[in-house]
mmCIF file of C-alpha atoms in Angstrom:
data_model
loop_
_atom_site.group_PDB
_atom_site.id
_atom_site.type_symbol
_atom_site.label_atom_id
_atom_site.label_comp_id
_atom_site.label_asym_id
_atom_site.label_seq_id
_atom_site.Cartn_x
_atom_site.Cartn_y
_atom_site.Cartn_z
ATOM 1 C CA GLY G 1 92.438 116.380 77.296
ATOM 2 C CA THR G 2 94.898 115.827 79.740
ATOM 3 C CA LEU G 3 97.444 112.990 80.887
ATOM 4 C CA SER G 4 99.534 113.903 83.579
ATOM 5 C CA GLY G 5 102.339 116.777 82.450
ATOM 6 C CA TRP G 6 100.591 116.532 78.717
ATOM 7 C CA ASN G 7 97.559 118.604 78.047
ATOM 8 C CA SER G 8 96.352 119.426 74.751
ATOM 9 C CA TYR G 9 92.996 122.105 73.797
ATOM 10 C CA LEU G 10 91.235 121.773 70.372
ATOM 11 C CA ALA G 11 88.815 124.995 68.925
ATOM 12 C CA LEU G 12 87.604 124.488 65.616
ATOM 13 C CA ILE G 13 85.308 127.241 63.876
ATOM 14 C CA PRO G 14 83.991 125.935 60.941
ATOM 15 C CA GLU G 15 82.439 129.514 59.547
ATOM 16 C CA LEU G 16 85.534 130.898 60.071
ATOM 17 C CA GLN G 17 87.758 127.740 58.447
ATOM 18 C CA LEU G 18 89.492 128.157 61.955
ATOM 19 C CA GLY G 19 91.311 125.732 64.015
ATOM 20 C CA VAL G 20 93.632 125.995 67.216
ATOM 21 C CA VAL G 21 95.370 123.273 69.115
ATOM 22 C CA VAL G 22 97.707 124.430 71.834
ATOM 23 C CA LEU G 23 99.650 121.471 73.292
ATOM 24 C CA THR G 24 101.683 122.252 76.561
ATOM 25 C CA ASN G 25 103.978 120.380 78.928
ATOM 26 C CA GLY G 26 102.494 121.374 81.858
ATOM 27 C CA SER G 27 99.806 120.739 83.738
ATOM 28 C CA SER G 28 97.909 124.333 84.507
ATOM 29 C CA ASP G 29 94.748 124.240 82.746
ATOM 30 C CA LYS G 30 94.241 127.851 83.432
ATOM 31 C CA ALA G 31 97.677 128.544 81.288
ATOM 32 C CA ARG G 32 96.212 126.186 78.722
ATOM 33 C CA MET G 33 92.845 128.404 78.506
ATOM 34 C CA ALA G 34 94.610 131.945 78.909
ATOM 35 C CA MET G 35 96.576 130.678 75.737
ATOM 36 C CA MET G 36 93.493 129.337 73.543
ATOM 37 C CA TYR G 37 91.174 131.931 74.806
ATOM 38 C CA SER G 38 93.924 134.759 73.871
ATOM 39 C CA LEU G 39 94.551 133.245 70.057
ATOM 40 C CA LEU G 40 90.822 132.810 69.098
ATOM 41 C CA ARG G 41 89.319 136.308 70.488
ATOM 42 C CA PRO G 42 90.955 138.206 67.841
ATOM 43 C CA TYR G 43 89.374 136.228 65.004
ATOM 44 C CA LEU G 44 85.288 136.472 66.764
ATOM 45 C CA GLY G 45 85.926 140.142 66.728
ATOM 46 C CA VAL G 46 85.161 140.377 70.575
ATOM 47 C CA ASP G 47 87.073 142.960 73.081
ATOM 48 C CA ASP G 48 89.899 141.277 74.626
ATOM 49 C CA VAL G 49 90.781 140.288 78.258
ATOM 50 C CA ASP G 50 93.418 139.957 80.224
ATOM 51 C CA TRP G 51 93.253 136.336 80.552
ATOM 52 C CA ILE G 52 95.418 136.013 83.574
ATOM 53 C CA ASP G 53 93.623 138.105 85.831
ATOM 54 C CA TYR G 54 90.628 136.706 84.484
ATOM 55 C CA LEU G 55 91.077 133.169 85.104
ATOM 56 C CA GLU G 56 93.233 134.073 88.402
ATOM 57 C CA GLU G 57 90.004 135.758 90.023
ATOM 58 C CA GLN G 58 87.989 132.371 89.106
ATOM 59 C CA GLU G 59 90.704 130.045 90.359
ATOM 60 C CA LYS G 60 90.333 132.375 93.539
ATOM 61 C CA ALA G 61 86.522 131.538 93.167
ATOM 62 C CA ASP G 62 86.995 127.950 92.447
ATOM 63 C CA ASN G 63 89.376 127.462 95.148
ATOM 64 C CA ALA G 64 86.606 128.680 97.369
ATOM 65 C CA GLU G 65 84.165 126.445 95.877
ATOM 66 C CA ALA G 66 86.661 124.003 96.499
ATOM 67 C CA GLY G 67 87.520 123.809 99.841
ATOM 68 C CA ALA G 68 83.661 124.091 100.867
ATOM 69 C CA ILE G 69 83.095 120.777 99.030
ATOM 70 C CA ALA G 70 86.272 119.294 100.566
ATOM 71 C CA GLU G 71 84.783 119.656 104.023
ATOM 72 C CA GLU G 72 82.180 117.199 102.387
ATOM 73 C CA GLU G 73 84.238 114.895 100.639
ATOM 74 C CA PRO G 74 86.260 111.974 102.683
ATOM 75 C CA ASP G 75 89.902 112.798 102.395
ATOM 76 C CA PHE G 76 91.062 108.620 102.026
ATOM 77 C CA CYS G 77 94.657 110.055 101.773
ATOM 78 C CA ARG G 78 94.613 111.714 104.910
ATOM 79 C CA ALA G 79 92.280 109.309 106.998
ATOM 80 C CA ALA G 80 93.902 107.624 110.015
ATOM 81 C CA VAL G 81 91.627 104.409 109.424
ATOM 82 C CA VAL G 82 91.815 102.197 106.789
ATOM 83 C CA GLY G 83 89.424 99.514 105.118
ATOM 84 C CA THR G 84 89.606 96.108 104.787
ATOM 85 C CA VAL G 85 90.534 94.226 101.005
ATOM 86 C CA PHE G 86 89.744 90.906 100.267
ATOM 87 C CA ALA G 87 92.676 89.082 99.686
ATOM 88 C CA PRO G 88 96.766 89.257 101.164
ATOM 89 C CA LEU G 89 98.259 92.540 99.656
ATOM 90 C CA ASP G 90 101.160 90.213 98.028
ATOM 91 C CA ALA G 91 98.448 88.586 95.648
ATOM 92 C CA TYR G 92 97.753 92.333 94.136
ATOM 93 C CA THR G 93 101.660 93.004 93.680
ATOM 94 C CA GLY G 94 102.798 92.681 89.964
ATOM 95 C CA VAL G 95 102.784 94.778 86.841
ATOM 96 C CA TYR G 96 99.722 95.524 84.996
ATOM 97 C CA ARG G 97 100.088 96.880 81.626
ATOM 98 C CA ASP G 98 97.825 99.186 79.162
ATOM 99 C CA ARG G 99 98.994 98.694 75.467
ATOM 100 C CA TRP G 100 98.449 102.891 75.315
ATOM 101 C CA PHE G 101 99.162 103.649 78.764
ATOM 102 C CA GLY G 102 102.484 101.566 79.649
ATOM 103 C CA ASP G 103 103.350 99.345 82.696
ATOM 104 C CA ILE G 104 102.048 100.392 86.431
ATOM 105 C CA SER G 105 103.920 98.922 89.055
ATOM 106 C CA ILE G 106 102.200 97.755 92.236
ATOM 107 C CA TYR G 107 104.667 96.574 95.053
ATOM 108 C CA ARG G 108 105.129 95.990 98.621
ATOM 109 C CA GLU G 109 106.578 99.001 100.391
ATOM 110 C CA GLY G 110 106.382 98.979 104.028
ATOM 111 C CA ASP G 111 103.858 97.435 105.267
ATOM 112 C CA GLY G 112 101.471 98.701 102.522
ATOM 113 C CA LEU G 113 101.695 98.734 99.106
ATOM 114 C CA ALA G 114 102.553 101.353 96.199
ATOM 115 C CA ILE G 115 101.690 102.378 92.840
ATOM 116 C CA ALA G 116 103.969 103.582 90.106
ATOM 117 C CA ALA G 117 103.406 104.383 86.321
ATOM 118 C CA ALA G 118 106.435 103.692 84.220
ATOM 119 C CA LYS G 119 105.479 106.239 81.759
ATOM 120 C CA SER G 120 104.249 108.882 84.275
ATOM 121 C CA PRO G 121 106.668 109.082 86.982
ATOM 122 C CA ARG G 122 104.435 111.834 88.822
ATOM 123 C CA LEU G 123 101.485 109.143 89.166
ATOM 124 C CA GLN G 124 103.186 107.326 92.204
ATOM 125 C CA GLY G 125 102.331 107.433 95.264
ATOM 126 C CA ARG G 126 100.606 104.873 98.280
ATOM 127 C CA LEU G 127 98.244 102.551 97.456
ATOM 128 C CA ILE G 128 95.416 102.501 101.112
ATOM 129 C CA PRO G 129 93.215 99.448 101.437
ATOM 130 C CA TYR G 130 89.523 100.695 100.460
ATOM 131 C CA ARG G 131 86.921 97.625 100.537
ATOM 132 C CA GLY G 132 86.679 94.184 99.129
ATOM 133 C CA ASN G 133 89.189 94.200 96.091
ATOM 134 C CA THR G 134 89.557 98.137 95.991
ATOM 135 C CA PHE G 135 92.242 100.399 97.258
ATOM 136 C CA VAL G 136 92.719 104.411 96.933
ATOM 137 C CA ALA G 137 95.874 105.403 95.036
ATOM 138 C CA CYS G 138 97.006 108.432 97.244
ATOM 139 C CA TRP G 139 99.740 110.166 94.851
ATOM 140 C CA THR G 140 102.990 111.497 96.467
ATOM 141 C CA ASP G 141 102.179 114.740 94.342
ATOM 142 C CA ARG G 142 99.503 116.117 95.869
ATOM 143 C CA THR G 143 99.195 118.910 93.325
ATOM 144 C CA LEU G 144 97.540 116.041 90.539
ATOM 145 C CA GLY G 145 94.423 116.408 92.261
ATOM 146 C CA GLY G 146 93.533 112.941 90.833
ATOM 147 C CA ASP G 147 93.458 110.288 93.680
ATOM 148 C CA ALA G 148 92.381 106.777 92.153
ATOM 149 C CA TYR G 149 90.008 104.010 93.104
ATOM 150 C CA VAL G 150 92.451 100.970 92.310
ATOM 151 C CA SER G 151 90.324 98.119 91.558
ATOM 152 C CA PHE G 152 91.389 94.078 91.048
ATOM 153 C CA ALA G 153 89.503 91.418 89.514
ATOM 154 C CA GLY G 154 89.961 87.830 88.190
ATOM 155 C CA ASP G 155 87.918 84.722 88.053
ATOM 156 C CA THR G 156 87.579 84.318 91.735
ATOM 157 C CA PRO G 157 87.664 86.741 94.539
ATOM 158 C CA ASP G 158 91.115 87.018 95.503
ATOM 159 C CA ALA G 159 92.402 86.980 91.296
ATOM 160 C CA THR G 160 94.343 89.648 89.975
ATOM 161 C CA ASP G 161 94.350 89.021 86.574
ATOM 162 C CA HIS G 162 93.308 92.530 85.793
ATOM 163 C CA MET G 163 93.589 96.119 87.385
ATOM 164 C CA SER G 164 91.096 99.462 86.597
ATOM 165 C CA MET G 165 91.231 102.699 87.678
ATOM 166 C CA ARG G 166 88.524 105.392 88.110
ATOM 167 C CA SER G 167 89.012 108.898 89.653
ATOM 168 C CA VAL G 168 87.927 109.712 93.302
ATOM 169 C CA SER G 169 86.421 112.972 92.736
ATOM 170 C CA ASP G 170 84.111 113.861 89.892
ATOM 171 C CA ARG G 171 85.958 117.278 89.152
ATOM 172 C CA SER G 172 89.511 115.346 88.120
ATOM 173 C CA ASP G 173 90.591 115.273 84.771
ATOM 174 C CA PHE G 174 92.382 112.033 84.738
ATOM 175 C CA ASP G 175 90.898 109.599 82.315
ATOM 176 C CA PHE G 176 91.834 106.687 84.667
ATOM 177 C CA GLU G 177 88.943 104.452 83.032
ATOM 178 C CA GLU G 178 90.414 104.580 79.852
ATOM 179 C CA MET G 179 92.820 102.211 80.631
ATOM 180 C CA GLN G 180 92.605 98.355 79.845
ATOM 181 C CA LEU G 181 95.051 96.938 82.409
ATOM 182 C CA GLN G 182 96.393 93.637 82.335
ATOM 183 C CA ARG G 183 98.884 91.429 84.698
ATOM 184 C CA VAL G 184 102.013 91.061 82.927
ATOM 185 C CA VAL G 185 102.366 87.184 83.581
ATOM 186 C CA GLY G 186 106.352 85.925 82.858
ATOM 187 C CA ASP G 187 107.612 89.518 81.562
#
């Protein structure tokens, strides 16, 4: 599992009565994989591999493929043109809370909106109007690789009782969809 700044990897091999858990406080999935595979290989009786070299080569290949795909996907965060949304920007501002994840603030910044997660300081950035009641969260930390659609909903088209998020790219590790963000009133 992955959450910005925290990663875990679990492997269970019942036939060997073996369970291995790798917990890291970094964002490198390659480091997590190298540690897990290095721990498992001796138990499986398979020749060892230099996982750092192997994963580095894999990353080069992945980056080449990602570069080709990125040319096909729109980059909302670099686009000069922004979309339009139903309500005035102030209608979206406020604090939205998920019981597990905590608070996410939407606030005015200059002529636009910004987003910041209280428990994950790296999840902060600009909200770019997309369409309807949906924005694109463009994270300031571009190494996150997980920009998100941020959609607001309520009883009427301009109401914002709750907020949902989903990754812009299907290659993202973020599980935004798990969050149930409700607007905090009078808190």
